[in-house]
Amino acid sequence: MSLVILATCLNYLVIWFQNRQQSALLWMTAGSLISGLAFIVRLTWPGLDGIIFAHPAVLTGLGCVWMGCRSAAGQRPWLPGLPIASAIWLLLACIPGFFEIPSARYAAAYLLAAPLLLLSVSALWPSPIPKRAGRRFVSALLIVIAALCLIWGLLQCVSMVHPIGIGVDLIAVPVSAFAIMGFYLVLSFAFVALLKEQSEWAHGRAAFKDALTGLPNRRHLDESLTRSTGAARRDRRPIAVIMVDVDQFKAYNDRYGHPAGDACLRIVAGCLRDSLPHDLAEVMRYGGEEFTAIIRDTDEIEAMTLAERMRDSVAAAQIPHDGGLVGFVSISLGVAVMAPPYDQTGGIVDGTSLLAAADRALYRAKETGRNRSALFTAADAPDATSLNGRTRISPGLA
């Protein structure tokens, strides 16, 4: 048993030393260590004192598993909940005759263990992280053990009032000790696999996220645009792209400095994101002071309405800009829509041409005075260098 405890704890600790931000591993280490030591004390201290120590300690260990699952799911450990099951067992121990009935002690312990295991699942399962093999296995293991604890606890309750041939020999201390240590050993490897999956997911997500604004980045934009326009063509539904440029942002950086410029972009990003319907739209940072919004199921009228809402949202933020057009930061927007029939939309037939059309409309908005929205029309197509590749026509207007 000592070797099982040591192997389990070392498995957690080795992984934790590689990534010390994973506090969940420390909680699982504590759970394994407390439960293991409880059984060692129980085996070497068979009297009443050993019983009083062992059962609450095992329940505390399972409480640590609950805290570990909360931590793994991105929740804060709820420390007041840690000793509740142990405290209930000790209160039951104050009932006269409780210690004289072994089935009563085991029934109380098993019936208190089951909710702790189910609470662990309830903390782990709703996490927004994709449900992959590691989390499925850990959740299934916890549910199975919780069901066994519940069934065995209820059978012990029945055996106290009606003999059903289930004696305490089946739940003797050595058997229980090796069973729970086996549970912790299997759980340790499964839990480490779960955290590895989560870490890989987080790193993959970071690769598609802009570090400054928190919005999806250009890499995500390219994939999302291809996926969204493909779905729109398949379902024959309209889709809009809005290109956004912060007006005279170079002058803003020159006047206020780059740290202020970064803060400005973060505010603008928040305004753009919050002004669009989250179920239909996605705002991304294209690069520099440019942003892009992809809006599904949106025609030209709706797209222009949303573009104006974005412009008004940034204006309402009242970010001072003495070198700007109106004394505060403003934006220019170019709007393009791809909708059937595709041969009548000025050459907008896919994601690349849709983005190029929105860029052309943005150029026209800046060319005609900035702080406004412009809609791409078929008449714009002959003037654009290309609608099959993004071409900045006049860098001097940026």
XYZ file of C-alpha atoms in Angstrom:
398
model
C 0.000 0.000 0.000
C 2.818 2.387 0.791
C 4.207 1.823 -2.703
C 0.822 2.547 -4.276
C 0.518 5.785 -2.324
C 4.055 6.775 -3.242
C 3.578 5.980 -6.934
C 0.317 7.910 -7.092
C 1.690 10.992 -5.345
C 4.889 10.969 -7.408
C 2.864 10.728 -10.604
C 1.036 13.928 -9.679
C 4.061 15.781 -8.338
C 6.310 15.069 -11.323
C 3.709 16.552 -13.651
C 3.127 19.484 -11.291
C 6.830 20.390 -11.278
C 6.629 20.649 -15.067
C 3.659 23.026 -14.887
C 3.231 24.642 -11.489
C 0.150 26.523 -12.569
C -1.828 23.293 -12.350
C -2.946 23.498 -8.711
C -5.396 20.670 -9.435
C -2.471 18.247 -9.250
C -1.679 19.340 -5.698
C -5.268 18.734 -4.648
C -5.200 15.249 -6.152
C -1.863 14.575 -4.445
C -3.375 15.614 -1.126
C -6.412 13.406 -1.695
C -4.327 10.343 -2.450
C -1.936 10.979 0.424
C -4.629 11.611 3.058
C -6.694 8.571 2.067
C -3.637 6.327 1.907
C -2.331 7.441 5.277
C -5.806 6.926 6.745
C -5.767 3.237 5.846
C -2.192 2.779 7.007
C -3.182 4.248 10.382
C -6.305 2.061 10.450
C -4.311 -1.103 9.774
C -1.690 -0.312 12.399
C -4.108 1.196 14.897
C -7.127 -1.126 14.950
C -8.868 0.339 17.971
C -11.603 2.924 18.283
C -9.176 5.791 17.838
C -8.074 4.410 14.476
C -11.694 4.235 13.315
C -12.370 7.813 14.371
C -9.342 8.970 12.357
C -9.681 6.764 9.250
C -13.236 7.406 8.051
C -13.142 11.231 8.232
C -9.679 11.211 6.647
C -10.870 9.155 3.672
C -13.823 11.511 3.216
C -11.462 14.487 3.407
C -9.322 12.856 0.717
C -12.357 12.559 -1.543
C -13.104 16.194 -0.765
C -9.650 17.005 -2.131
C -10.582 15.142 -5.321
C -13.626 17.399 -5.582
C -11.459 20.490 -5.126
C -9.017 19.150 -7.726
C -11.808 18.713 -10.259
C -13.058 22.235 -9.577
C -9.558 23.580 -10.102
C -9.117 21.588 -13.317
C -12.388 23.049 -14.612
C -11.181 26.594 -13.972
C -13.254 27.085 -10.810
C -11.943 28.232 -7.459
C -11.753 25.458 -4.835
C -14.588 25.861 -2.342
C -12.649 25.348 0.877
C -15.693 25.475 3.218
C -17.005 22.365 1.473
C -13.868 20.333 2.129
C -14.633 19.168 5.708
C -18.431 18.897 5.431
C -18.615 15.126 4.831
C -16.075 14.410 7.577
C -17.952 16.642 9.998
C -21.234 14.849 9.243
C -19.612 11.467 9.881
C -18.206 12.674 13.211
C -21.623 14.014 14.210
C -23.155 10.623 13.424
C -20.427 9.057 15.562
C -21.878 10.933 18.528
C -25.062 8.851 18.296
C -25.045 6.144 21.015
C -24.330 2.688 19.617
C -22.921 3.994 16.292
C -19.473 2.466 16.849
C -20.897 -0.861 17.983
C -22.481 -1.449 14.557
C -19.811 -1.797 11.833
C -22.427 -1.635 9.073
C -23.559 1.755 10.386
C -20.028 3.131 10.179
C -19.506 1.827 6.657
C -22.970 2.882 5.492
C -22.358 6.442 6.679
C -18.924 6.572 5.031
C -20.072 5.170 1.682
C -23.225 7.285 1.519
C -21.174 10.412 2.250
C -18.512 9.450 -0.297
C -21.004 9.147 -3.179
C -22.052 12.847 -3.187
C -18.411 13.949 -3.099
C -17.679 11.897 -6.201
C -20.778 13.183 -7.978
C -19.873 16.758 -7.051
C -16.491 16.118 -8.653
C -18.190 15.091 -11.893
C -20.572 18.066 -11.783
C -17.583 20.403 -11.454
C -15.585 18.751 -14.219
C -18.157 18.008 -16.905
C -19.669 21.457 -17.680
C -16.239 22.951 -18.483
C -16.153 24.792 -21.852
C -13.082 22.781 -22.834
C -13.969 20.113 -25.440
C -14.923 16.778 -23.908
C -12.171 14.437 -25.006
C -11.134 10.960 -23.905
C -9.383 12.031 -20.687
C -12.316 13.924 -19.230
C -14.786 11.285 -20.358
C -12.756 8.554 -18.662
C -12.292 10.484 -15.404
C -15.987 11.380 -15.300
C -17.034 7.806 -16.034
C -14.688 6.467 -13.339
C -16.063 8.890 -10.748
C -19.668 8.040 -11.670
C -19.055 4.296 -11.467
C -17.351 4.551 -8.076
C -20.103 6.891 -6.824
C -22.750 4.375 -7.910
C -20.922 1.529 -6.172
C -20.594 3.577 -2.984
C -24.262 4.471 -3.065
C -25.389 0.886 -3.662
C -23.051 -0.553 -1.056
C -24.027 2.090 1.487
C -27.732 1.382 0.977
C -27.145 -2.367 1.304
C -25.362 -1.780 4.604
C -28.334 0.275 5.796
C -30.674 -2.583 4.889
C -28.432 -5.131 6.610
C -28.757 -3.238 9.893
C -32.520 -3.879 10.056
C -32.896 -7.000 7.948
C -30.174 -9.634 7.483
C -29.454 -10.064 3.768
C -26.267 -12.102 3.973
C -23.873 -9.233 3.474
C -21.317 -9.177 6.212
C -18.630 -6.683 6.999
C -16.045 -9.221 5.902
C -16.632 -8.046 2.325
C -15.712 -4.526 3.332
C -12.914 -5.380 5.699
C -10.192 -2.825 6.154
C -7.555 -4.442 3.895
C -10.073 -4.968 1.076
C -11.328 -1.386 1.329
C -7.779 -0.062 1.524
C -6.602 -1.768 -1.654
C -9.830 -0.874 -3.459
C -9.547 2.820 -2.746
C -5.819 2.869 -3.460
C -6.514 1.182 -6.789
C -9.092 3.868 -7.473
C -6.557 6.624 -6.741
C -3.899 4.953 -8.873
C -6.172 4.658 -11.921
C -7.534 8.149 -11.295
C -4.032 9.628 -11.188
C -3.090 8.467 -14.684
C -6.498 9.401 -16.105
C -6.430 12.817 -14.444
C -2.951 13.590 -15.763
C -4.166 12.639 -19.252
C -7.122 14.994 -18.787
C -4.865 17.895 -17.802
C -2.589 17.160 -20.747
C -5.567 17.378 -23.085
C -6.625 20.661 -21.519
C -3.119 22.077 -21.807
C -2.929 21.136 -25.493
C -6.344 22.708 -26.078
C -5.289 25.925 -24.315
C -2.063 26.184 -26.335
C -3.942 25.535 -29.554
C -6.485 28.190 -28.664
C -3.739 30.689 -27.842
C -2.332 30.228 -31.333
C -5.577 31.658 -32.730
C -5.882 34.543 -30.259
C -4.498 38.065 -30.493
C -2.477 38.723 -27.340
C -3.180 42.468 -27.240
C -6.943 42.654 -27.750
C -8.042 39.151 -26.787
C -9.858 38.812 -30.116
C -9.261 35.968 -32.567
C -6.264 36.720 -34.781
C -5.600 36.702 -38.524
C -4.901 32.979 -38.547
C -8.345 32.349 -37.098
C -9.866 34.840 -39.543
C -8.555 32.943 -42.558
C -9.990 29.638 -41.314
C -13.275 31.137 -40.141
C -13.786 33.024 -43.406
C -13.252 29.921 -45.521
C -15.527 27.851 -43.295
C -18.284 30.481 -43.023
C -18.421 31.416 -46.718
C -18.418 27.758 -47.664
C -21.395 27.123 -45.394
C -23.179 30.215 -46.730
C -22.784 29.046 -50.338
C -23.913 25.540 -49.443
C -27.047 26.822 -47.674
C -27.494 29.670 -50.176
C -27.640 32.266 -47.413
C -26.054 35.744 -47.302
C -22.899 36.505 -45.371
C -21.248 39.862 -44.719
C -17.718 40.997 -43.962
C -16.960 44.366 -42.400
C -13.425 45.742 -42.516
C -12.653 48.333 -39.831
C -9.758 50.782 -39.664
C -9.008 53.176 -36.796
C -8.755 56.605 -38.345
C -5.356 58.323 -38.230
C -3.984 55.816 -35.762
C -0.375 56.613 -36.616
C -1.000 60.190 -35.547
C -2.533 58.852 -32.322
C 0.592 56.788 -31.569
C 2.853 59.736 -32.399
C 0.930 62.051 -30.082
C 0.131 59.755 -27.133
C 2.735 56.987 -27.383
C 2.509 53.292 -28.156
C 1.292 52.158 -24.672
C -1.673 54.507 -25.074
C -2.120 53.193 -28.601
C -2.312 49.640 -27.279
C -4.899 50.704 -24.713
C -6.857 52.436 -27.464
C -6.934 49.283 -29.595
C -8.164 47.244 -26.629
C -11.034 49.676 -26.074
C -11.928 49.710 -29.763
C -11.848 45.905 -29.865
C -14.255 45.733 -26.927
C -16.609 48.256 -28.553
C -16.675 46.324 -31.824
C -17.220 42.975 -30.126
C -20.003 44.220 -27.856
C -21.896 46.038 -30.607
C -22.564 42.907 -32.675
C -24.902 39.941 -32.047
C -22.685 37.209 -30.618
C -24.773 34.408 -32.112
C -24.229 35.659 -35.678
C -21.043 37.717 -35.679
C -17.369 37.250 -34.933
C -14.901 40.128 -34.639
C -11.194 39.494 -35.272
C -8.055 41.585 -35.381
C -6.737 41.665 -38.927
C -3.484 43.363 -38.013
C -2.222 46.727 -36.835
C -5.207 49.021 -36.351
C -7.491 46.950 -38.613
C -10.288 44.638 -37.530
C -12.614 42.337 -39.430
C -16.121 41.154 -38.608
C -17.788 38.143 -40.216
C -21.573 38.247 -39.895
C -23.693 35.302 -40.984
C -27.246 35.474 -42.397
C -26.947 39.213 -43.002
C -27.970 41.158 -46.102
C -26.679 44.558 -47.223
C -29.190 46.633 -45.256
C -28.589 44.719 -42.031
C -24.820 44.788 -42.557
C -24.787 48.556 -42.988
C -26.949 48.956 -39.895
C -24.474 46.889 -37.878
C -21.539 48.824 -39.327
C -23.089 52.076 -38.140
C -23.709 50.523 -34.747
C -20.009 49.647 -34.550
C -19.025 53.179 -35.545
C -21.398 54.708 -32.975
C -20.076 52.382 -30.265
C -16.493 53.535 -30.789
C -17.609 57.159 -30.925
C -19.514 56.730 -27.656
C -16.291 55.604 -25.970
C -15.000 59.179 -26.438
C -11.312 58.215 -26.629
C -9.490 61.576 -26.842
C -7.595 62.177 -30.095
C -6.519 65.772 -30.583
C -5.104 64.914 -33.989
C -8.275 63.165 -35.113
C -11.165 64.318 -37.231
C -13.587 65.122 -34.413
C -11.414 65.311 -31.303
C -11.812 61.656 -30.406
C -11.011 58.292 -31.971
C -13.213 57.355 -34.917
C -13.303 54.424 -37.326
C -13.952 53.850 -41.013
C -15.742 50.730 -42.198
C -16.023 48.854 -45.473
C -18.956 46.484 -45.917
C -19.327 43.692 -48.454
C -21.985 41.001 -48.740
C -21.940 37.701 -50.582
C -25.427 36.530 -51.436
C -27.039 34.464 -54.182
C -27.080 34.777 -57.146
C -23.305 34.971 -56.918
C -22.717 36.020 -60.513
C -24.422 39.369 -59.841
C -22.411 40.526 -56.822
C -19.424 42.116 -58.490
C -17.282 38.995 -58.470
C -17.789 38.095 -54.790
C -17.864 34.316 -54.943
C -15.736 33.140 -52.006
C -14.018 34.258 -48.827
C -11.019 35.781 -50.559
C -13.081 37.939 -52.909
C -15.480 38.888 -50.101
C -12.625 40.149 -47.943
C -11.107 42.022 -50.888
C -14.456 43.665 -51.628
C -14.832 44.819 -48.025
C -11.274 46.178 -48.207
C -12.170 48.093 -51.384
C -15.230 49.566 -49.647
C -13.050 50.525 -46.680
C -10.682 52.337 -49.043
C -13.616 54.318 -50.433
C -14.829 55.207 -46.923
C -11.379 56.572 -46.070
C -10.979 58.282 -49.436
C -14.256 60.157 -49.012
C -13.531 61.582 -45.556
C -13.202 58.762 -42.996
C -15.458 58.262 -39.942
C -18.100 56.613 -42.108
C -19.286 53.289 -43.540
C -19.208 52.368 -47.211
C -20.937 49.465 -48.933
C -19.219 47.620 -51.760
C -21.264 47.539 -54.952
C -20.709 45.993 -58.362
C -19.627 49.416 -59.619
C -16.588 49.240 -57.339
C -15.273 46.029 -58.902
C -13.630 47.487 -62.046
C -11.697 49.985 -59.913
C -10.221 47.365 -57.602
C -6.889 45.850 -58.525
C -8.172 42.392 -57.679
C -11.087 40.769 -55.909
C -9.261 37.462 -55.731
C -6.480 38.703 -53.504
C -6.245 41.427 -50.864
C -4.475 44.474 -52.402
C -4.000 47.718 -50.516
C -4.702 50.352 -53.172
C -3.523 53.476 -51.426
C -1.284 52.988 -48.367
C -1.077 56.753 -47.988
C -4.683 56.821 -46.787
C -4.054 54.381 -43.927
